[in-house]
Tab-separated table of C-alpha atoms in Angstrom:
chain	number	residue	atom	x	y	z
A	1	UNK	CA	-120.697	-22.721	41.029
A	2	UNK	CA	-121.190	-25.543	43.537
A	3	UNK	CA	-119.989	-28.060	40.961
A	4	UNK	CA	-116.895	-25.939	40.314
A	5	UNK	CA	-116.087	-25.714	44.032
A	6	UNK	CA	-116.483	-29.466	44.484
A	7	UNK	CA	-114.299	-30.118	41.450
A	8	UNK	CA	-111.585	-27.774	42.749
A	9	UNK	CA	-111.659	-29.411	46.178
A	10	UNK	CA	-111.224	-32.829	44.578
A	11	UNK	CA	-108.325	-31.509	42.506
A	12	UNK	CA	-106.715	-29.900	45.557
A	13	UNK	CA	-106.897	-33.131	47.580
A	14	UNK	CA	-103.992	-34.905	45.791
A	15	UNK	CA	-102.097	-31.595	45.701
A	16	UNK	CA	-102.445	-31.319	49.463
A	17	UNK	CA	-101.341	-34.940	49.843
A	18	UNK	CA	-98.165	-34.275	47.855
A	19	UNK	CA	-97.507	-31.133	49.893
A	20	UNK	CA	-97.876	-33.090	53.135
A	21	UNK	CA	-95.413	-35.735	51.903
A	22	UNK	CA	-92.875	-33.093	50.922
A	23	UNK	CA	-93.197	-31.231	54.215
A	24	UNK	CA	-92.982	-34.384	56.329
A	25	UNK	CA	-89.918	-35.730	54.528
A	26	UNK	CA	-88.074	-32.402	54.540
A	27	UNK	CA	-88.701	-31.881	58.258
A	28	UNK	CA	-87.529	-35.410	59.088
A	29	UNK	CA	-84.382	-35.009	56.964
A	30	UNK	CA	-83.486	-31.606	58.427
A	31	UNK	CA	-80.267	-31.456	60.497
A	32	UNK	CA	-80.645	-31.900	64.228
A	33	UNK	CA	-82.047	-34.586	66.488
A	34	UNK	CA	-85.204	-33.612	68.409
A	35	UNK	CA	-84.557	-36.293	71.016
A	36	UNK	CA	-81.162	-34.849	71.938
A	37	UNK	CA	-82.898	-31.525	72.593
A	38	UNK	CA	-84.866	-33.270	75.356
A	39	UNK	CA	-81.807	-34.664	77.136
A	40	UNK	CA	-80.274	-32.757	80.024
A	41	UNK	CA	-76.513	-32.431	79.411
A	42	UNK	CA	-75.966	-33.952	82.861
A	43	UNK	CA	-77.780	-37.094	81.710
A	44	UNK	CA	-75.311	-37.577	78.874
A	45	UNK	CA	-72.647	-38.523	81.435
A	46	UNK	CA	-74.474	-41.605	82.468
A	47	UNK	CA	-77.146	-43.469	80.568
A	48	UNK	CA	-77.807	-40.665	78.130
A	49	UNK	CA	-77.284	-42.810	75.056
A	50	UNK	CA	-79.693	-45.451	76.350
A	51	UNK	CA	-82.279	-42.790	77.099
A	52	UNK	CA	-81.976	-41.379	73.564
A	53	UNK	CA	-82.457	-44.775	71.955
A	54	UNK	CA	-85.441	-45.540	74.180
A	55	UNK	CA	-87.006	-42.153	73.501
A	56	UNK	CA	-86.517	-42.507	69.744
A	57	UNK	CA	-88.293	-45.847	69.883
A	58	UNK	CA	-91.094	-44.363	71.989
A	59	UNK	CA	-91.637	-41.548	69.474
A	60	UNK	CA	-91.299	-43.870	66.483
A	61	UNK	CA	-88.291	-42.004	65.125
A	62	UNK	CA	-86.319	-45.208	64.710
A	63	UNK	CA	-88.660	-46.355	61.939
A	64	UNK	CA	-88.216	-45.588	58.216
A	65	UNK	CA	-89.560	-42.203	57.111
A	66	UNK	CA	-92.221	-43.850	54.934
A	67	UNK	CA	-93.555	-45.805	57.918
A	68	UNK	CA	-93.516	-42.668	60.072
A	69	UNK	CA	-95.471	-40.759	57.400
A	70	UNK	CA	-98.053	-43.536	57.060
A	71	UNK	CA	-98.621	-43.541	60.812
A	72	UNK	CA	-98.853	-39.738	60.878
A	73	UNK	CA	-101.248	-39.636	57.898
A	74	UNK	CA	-103.561	-42.194	59.497
A	75	UNK	CA	-103.798	-39.970	62.559
A	76	UNK	CA	-104.113	-36.744	60.541
A	77	UNK	CA	-107.130	-38.132	58.673
A	78	UNK	CA	-108.788	-38.511	62.075
A	79	UNK	CA	-107.816	-34.971	63.062
A	80	UNK	CA	-104.843	-36.080	65.181
A	81	UNK	CA	-101.661	-34.214	64.165
A	82	UNK	CA	-99.605	-35.813	66.931
A	83	UNK	CA	-98.123	-34.372	70.104
A	84	UNK	CA	-95.569	-31.627	70.594
A	85	UNK	CA	-92.164	-32.913	71.644
A	86	UNK	CA	-91.675	-29.868	73.868
A	87	UNK	CA	-95.015	-29.132	75.493
A	88	UNK	CA	-96.407	-32.689	75.232
A	89	UNK	CA	-99.741	-31.226	74.085
A	90	UNK	CA	-101.745	-32.175	70.988
A	91	UNK	CA	-100.446	-30.224	67.994
A	92	UNK	CA	-103.962	-29.159	66.995
A	93	UNK	CA	-104.453	-27.705	70.487
A	94	UNK	CA	-101.083	-25.917	70.435
A	95	UNK	CA	-101.785	-24.356	67.039
A	96	UNK	CA	-105.373	-23.561	68.000
A	97	UNK	CA	-104.153	-21.433	70.903
A	98	UNK	CA	-102.016	-19.353	68.525
A	99	UNK	CA	-104.443	-18.962	65.603
A	100	UNK	CA	-106.524	-16.272	67.323
A	101	UNK	CA	-103.710	-13.749	67.935
A	102	UNK	CA	-102.348	-14.236	64.415
A	103	UNK	CA	-105.767	-13.759	62.824
A	104	UNK	CA	-106.310	-10.657	64.948
A	105	UNK	CA	-103.009	-9.172	63.795
A	106	UNK	CA	-103.550	-10.114	60.144
A	107	UNK	CA	-107.173	-8.940	60.109
A	108	UNK	CA	-106.359	-5.525	61.566
A	109	UNK	CA	-103.411	-5.070	59.200
A	110	UNK	CA	-105.429	-6.128	56.156
A	111	UNK	CA	-108.314	-3.777	56.973
A	112	UNK	CA	-106.001	-0.787	57.446
A	113	UNK	CA	-103.982	-1.702	54.344
A	114	UNK	CA	-107.075	-1.838	52.140
A	115	UNK	CA	-108.368	1.536	53.344
A	116	UNK	CA	-104.974	3.189	52.828
A	117	UNK	CA	-104.464	1.524	49.446
A	118	UNK	CA	-107.849	2.585	48.077
A	119	UNK	CA	-107.505	6.190	49.295
A	120	UNK	CA	-103.927	6.615	48.062
A	121	UNK	CA	-104.542	4.669	44.863
A	122	UNK	CA	-107.578	6.746	43.902
A	123	UNK	CA	-105.815	10.016	44.737
A	124	UNK	CA	-102.744	9.009	42.720
A	125	UNK	CA	-104.807	7.895	39.724
A	126	UNK	CA	-106.981	11.005	39.656
A	127	UNK	CA	-103.964	13.312	40.029
A	128	UNK	CA	-101.439	11.272	38.100
A	129	UNK	CA	-98.044	12.746	37.271
A	130	UNK	CA	-98.358	15.197	40.146
A	131	UNK	CA	-96.494	15.409	43.449
A	132	UNK	CA	-99.283	13.390	45.091
A	133	UNK	CA	-98.913	10.613	42.529
A	134	UNK	CA	-95.138	10.531	42.899
A	135	UNK	CA	-95.429	10.557	46.684
A	136	UNK	CA	-97.825	7.592	46.660
A	137	UNK	CA	-95.472	5.732	44.328
A	138	UNK	CA	-92.499	6.367	46.615
A	139	UNK	CA	-94.457	5.167	49.655
A	140	UNK	CA	-95.533	2.052	47.776
A	141	UNK	CA	-91.980	1.231	46.763
A	142	UNK	CA	-90.715	1.909	50.285
A	143	UNK	CA	-93.337	-0.438	51.727
A	144	UNK	CA	-92.207	-3.192	49.388
A	145	UNK	CA	-88.481	-2.554	49.825
A	146	UNK	CA	-87.920	-1.864	53.533
A	147	UNK	CA	-87.684	-5.041	55.686
A	148	UNK	CA	-90.515	-5.304	58.247
A	149	UNK	CA	-88.144	-6.156	61.101
A	150	UNK	CA	-86.229	-2.917	60.505
A	151	UNK	CA	-89.443	-0.894	60.674
A	152	UNK	CA	-90.376	-2.779	63.836
A	153	UNK	CA	-87.116	-1.971	65.568
A	154	UNK	CA	-87.375	1.712	64.590
A	155	UNK	CA	-90.990	1.879	65.794
A	156	UNK	CA	-90.100	0.315	69.151
A	157	UNK	CA	-87.228	2.754	69.635
A	158	UNK	CA	-89.285	5.845	68.728
A	159	UNK	CA	-92.750	5.143	70.130
A	160	UNK	CA	-91.876	2.884	73.067
A	161	UNK	CA	-88.409	3.792	74.301
A	162	UNK	CA	-88.165	7.460	73.397
A	163	UNK	CA	-91.763	8.676	73.601
A	164	UNK	CA	-93.255	5.987	75.842
A	165	UNK	CA	-96.571	6.121	74.000
A	166	UNK	CA	-97.098	2.475	73.102
A	167	UNK	CA	-96.015	-0.903	74.522
A	168	UNK	CA	-93.136	-2.621	72.773
A	169	UNK	CA	-94.027	-6.292	73.172
A	170	UNK	CA	-96.755	-8.768	73.966
A	171	UNK	CA	-100.470	-8.818	73.377
A	172	UNK	CA	-101.610	-7.438	76.737
A	173	UNK	CA	-100.290	-6.055	79.997
A	174	UNK	CA	-100.259	-8.574	82.884
A	175	UNK	CA	-103.022	-7.673	85.290
A	176	UNK	CA	-104.888	-5.547	82.758
A	177	UNK	CA	-105.949	-7.208	79.513
A	178	UNK	CA	-108.810	-4.810	78.803
A	179	UNK	CA	-109.952	-3.827	75.316
A	180	UNK	CA	-108.035	-0.533	75.355
A	181	UNK	CA	-104.876	-2.264	76.568
A	182	UNK	CA	-105.113	-4.882	73.812
A	183	UNK	CA	-105.659	-2.152	71.239
A	184	UNK	CA	-102.552	-0.265	72.383
A	185	UNK	CA	-100.494	-3.450	72.013
A	186	UNK	CA	-101.939	-4.025	68.538
A	187	UNK	CA	-101.182	-0.555	67.171
A	188	UNK	CA	-97.462	-0.882	66.399
A	189	UNK	CA	-97.358	-4.414	64.937
A	190	UNK	CA	-100.658	-3.897	63.132
A	191	UNK	CA	-99.672	-0.602	61.517
A	192	UNK	CA	-96.259	-1.858	60.416
A	193	UNK	CA	-97.741	-4.989	58.877
A	194	UNK	CA	-100.431	-2.821	57.257
A	195	UNK	CA	-97.810	-0.475	55.804
A	196	UNK	CA	-95.873	-3.373	54.274
A	197	UNK	CA	-99.090	-4.841	52.848
A	198	UNK	CA	-100.544	-1.575	51.553
A	199	UNK	CA	-97.601	-0.979	49.189
A	200	UNK	CA	-98.528	-3.488	46.461
A	201	UNK	CA	-102.256	-2.903	46.992
A	202	UNK	CA	-101.824	0.825	46.297
A	203	UNK	CA	-100.013	0.138	43.058
A	204	UNK	CA	-102.753	-2.243	41.897
A	205	UNK	CA	-105.524	0.225	42.738
A	206	UNK	CA	-103.738	3.082	41.022
A	207	UNK	CA	-102.907	1.064	37.896
A	208	UNK	CA	-106.380	-0.429	37.590
A	209	UNK	CA	-108.110	2.916	38.031
A	210	UNK	CA	-105.869	4.629	35.466
A	211	UNK	CA	-106.840	1.963	32.917
A	212	UNK	CA	-110.543	2.323	33.697
A	213	UNK	CA	-110.499	6.124	33.498
A	214	UNK	CA	-109.464	5.803	29.859
A	215	UNK	CA	-112.324	3.435	28.959
A	216	UNK	CA	-115.179	4.382	26.636
A	217	UNK	CA	-117.895	4.052	29.275
A	218	UNK	CA	-116.141	6.670	31.427
A	219	UNK	CA	-116.159	9.170	28.576
A	220	UNK	CA	-119.798	8.353	27.946
A	221	UNK	CA	-120.675	9.009	31.576
A	222	UNK	CA	-118.787	12.316	31.468
A	223	UNK	CA	-120.591	13.294	28.259
A	224	UNK	CA	-123.940	12.672	29.947
A	225	UNK	CA	-123.033	15.187	32.660
A	226	UNK	CA	-122.016	12.870	35.487
A	227	UNK	CA	-119.908	14.590	38.124
A	228	UNK	CA	-116.205	13.680	38.369
A	229	UNK	CA	-116.747	12.123	41.792
A	230	UNK	CA	-119.584	9.951	40.478
A	231	UNK	CA	-117.552	8.888	37.458
A	232	UNK	CA	-114.577	7.883	39.586
A	233	UNK	CA	-116.299	6.353	42.596
A	234	UNK	CA	-119.447	4.885	41.094
A	235	UNK	CA	-118.138	3.620	37.755
A	236	UNK	CA	-114.356	3.463	37.335
A	237	UNK	CA	-113.391	2.531	40.901
A	238	UNK	CA	-115.924	-0.262	41.101
A	239	UNK	CA	-114.582	-1.965	37.992
A	240	UNK	CA	-110.930	-1.363	38.890
A	241	UNK	CA	-111.352	-3.091	42.259
A	242	UNK	CA	-112.380	-6.401	40.684
A	243	UNK	CA	-108.777	-7.536	40.027
A	244	UNK	CA	-107.873	-6.383	43.542
A	245	UNK	CA	-110.037	-9.184	44.937
A	246	UNK	CA	-107.708	-11.766	43.458
A	247	UNK	CA	-104.626	-9.825	44.504
A	248	UNK	CA	-105.776	-9.470	48.121
A	249	UNK	CA	-106.591	-13.150	48.547
A	250	UNK	CA	-103.371	-14.238	46.868
A	251	UNK	CA	-101.437	-11.856	49.151
A	252	UNK	CA	-102.878	-13.342	52.363
A	253	UNK	CA	-100.211	-16.101	52.561
A	254	UNK	CA	-97.547	-13.397	52.151
A	255	UNK	CA	-99.349	-11.433	54.849
A	256	UNK	CA	-98.898	-14.461	57.108
A	257	UNK	CA	-95.202	-14.527	56.228
A	258	UNK	CA	-94.954	-10.877	57.239
A	259	UNK	CA	-96.832	-11.647	60.440
A	260	UNK	CA	-94.187	-14.260	61.320
A	261	UNK	CA	-91.493	-11.565	61.263
A	262	UNK	CA	-93.609	-8.989	63.097
A	263	UNK	CA	-94.562	-11.491	65.787
A	264	UNK	CA	-90.899	-12.159	66.483
A	265	UNK	CA	-90.044	-8.467	66.743
A	266	UNK	CA	-92.969	-7.598	69.019
A	267	UNK	CA	-93.146	-10.931	70.916
A	268	UNK	CA	-96.706	-11.356	69.662
A	269	UNK	CA	-97.979	-14.778	70.834
A	270	UNK	CA	-99.147	-16.015	67.443
A	271	UNK	CA	-98.464	-18.882	65.072
A	272	UNK	CA	-95.390	-17.216	63.596
A	273	UNK	CA	-93.619	-16.983	66.936
A	274	UNK	CA	-94.597	-20.594	67.639
A	275	UNK	CA	-93.201	-21.754	64.287
A	276	UNK	CA	-89.847	-20.031	64.813
A	277	UNK	CA	-89.441	-21.390	68.344
A	278	UNK	CA	-90.470	-24.888	67.179
A	279	UNK	CA	-87.806	-24.827	64.473
A	280	UNK	CA	-85.154	-23.927	67.061
A	281	UNK	CA	-86.352	-26.737	69.341
A	282	UNK	CA	-86.692	-29.298	66.496
A	283	UNK	CA	-90.330	-29.832	67.455
A	284	UNK	CA	-91.192	-31.729	64.265
A	285	UNK	CA	-94.940	-32.325	64.836
A	286	UNK	CA	-95.591	-28.622	65.409
A	287	UNK	CA	-93.495	-27.614	62.381
A	288	UNK	CA	-95.399	-30.023	60.140
A	289	UNK	CA	-98.738	-28.875	61.539
A	290	UNK	CA	-97.897	-25.212	60.973
A	291	UNK	CA	-96.731	-25.869	57.406
A	292	UNK	CA	-99.960	-27.727	56.642
A	293	UNK	CA	-102.001	-24.827	58.025
A	294	UNK	CA	-100.172	-22.551	55.590
A	295	UNK	CA	-100.798	-24.987	52.722
A	296	UNK	CA	-104.516	-25.054	53.497
A	297	UNK	CA	-104.523	-21.251	53.644
A	298	UNK	CA	-102.884	-20.967	50.210
A	299	UNK	CA	-105.168	-23.495	48.531
A	300	UNK	CA	-108.258	-22.032	50.199
A	301	UNK	CA	-107.391	-18.444	49.245
A	302	UNK	CA	-106.863	-19.429	45.610
A	303	UNK	CA	-110.242	-21.126	45.516
A	304	UNK	CA	-112.057	-18.219	47.197
A	305	UNK	CA	-110.332	-15.754	44.842
A	306	UNK	CA	-111.612	-17.581	41.771
A	307	UNK	CA	-115.152	-17.741	43.132
A	308	UNK	CA	-115.289	-14.091	44.239
A	309	UNK	CA	-113.832	-12.913	40.941
A	310	UNK	CA	-116.641	-14.665	39.096
A	311	UNK	CA	-119.216	-13.203	41.491
A	312	UNK	CA	-117.873	-9.664	41.082
A	313	UNK	CA	-117.528	-9.858	37.292
A	314	UNK	CA	-120.490	-11.479	35.472
A	315	UNK	CA	-118.329	-11.861	32.353
A	316	UNK	CA	-116.256	-14.547	34.108
A	317	UNK	CA	-117.705	-18.035	34.079
A	318	UNK	CA	-116.529	-20.899	36.283
A	319	UNK	CA	-115.999	-24.084	34.316
């Protein structure tokens, strides 16, 4: 297994290099001049053009894109992703401040989504073609179909404005910041992101369990007198969850994409909100850094999925 992991890492290295080139070039070629975003409109009346040219030279934006990328790559290999044009802080530091809230939101949503998906999926598979099965299917389709921002707006209106039960924005209340306060702020964005994520998970659990319940070993266990609960939970469910490992890890990048939307709706101070604001401000170093974080997440999740699948299923060999 160690040899397989090392081999995959070596294969992913040139892939990551190509991704970094594509991201860097696309960001540099995007419409808009980041230097002009730094200039006060009053400055444009006198000496603004000279300031822009001087600032472009200071930031190295007057050089060819290939030269800019080479300079950036040399720094990135040392762990230096550059400095934010807006906050004038190291990009790694800016992103590091936002990773925690995003991971907290994603982790809570993923945990809730898995619990809901397993419970609903098992219930739908055991009682297939009943009202419960149809209801779970409708909920799964609704979770996939309804935009997260729409659910967020509805939740804010109902639970924050109308009922006043939960806060509508932020990660904590100024002056409070206790564990209970943070939990109350996490409820709405976490549950909505969990609902959106649980939809496809439920369908996978239900489909996998239906296939396993028709297998020969299940009939053998039933013939030996095993209880229905033991057959479902001990035998069929265990085997049906093996493909879910791959699905969950492959869905984590999409979970991050959903978190970007949710963070905007609920003003959650995570990486998604930072990425959207950086795009509006043409903060190129932060945009590139965020995109590379996502690339690492995708490549890492694919690798972990392959390894865990082989660990969970002895029939799979890593070569």
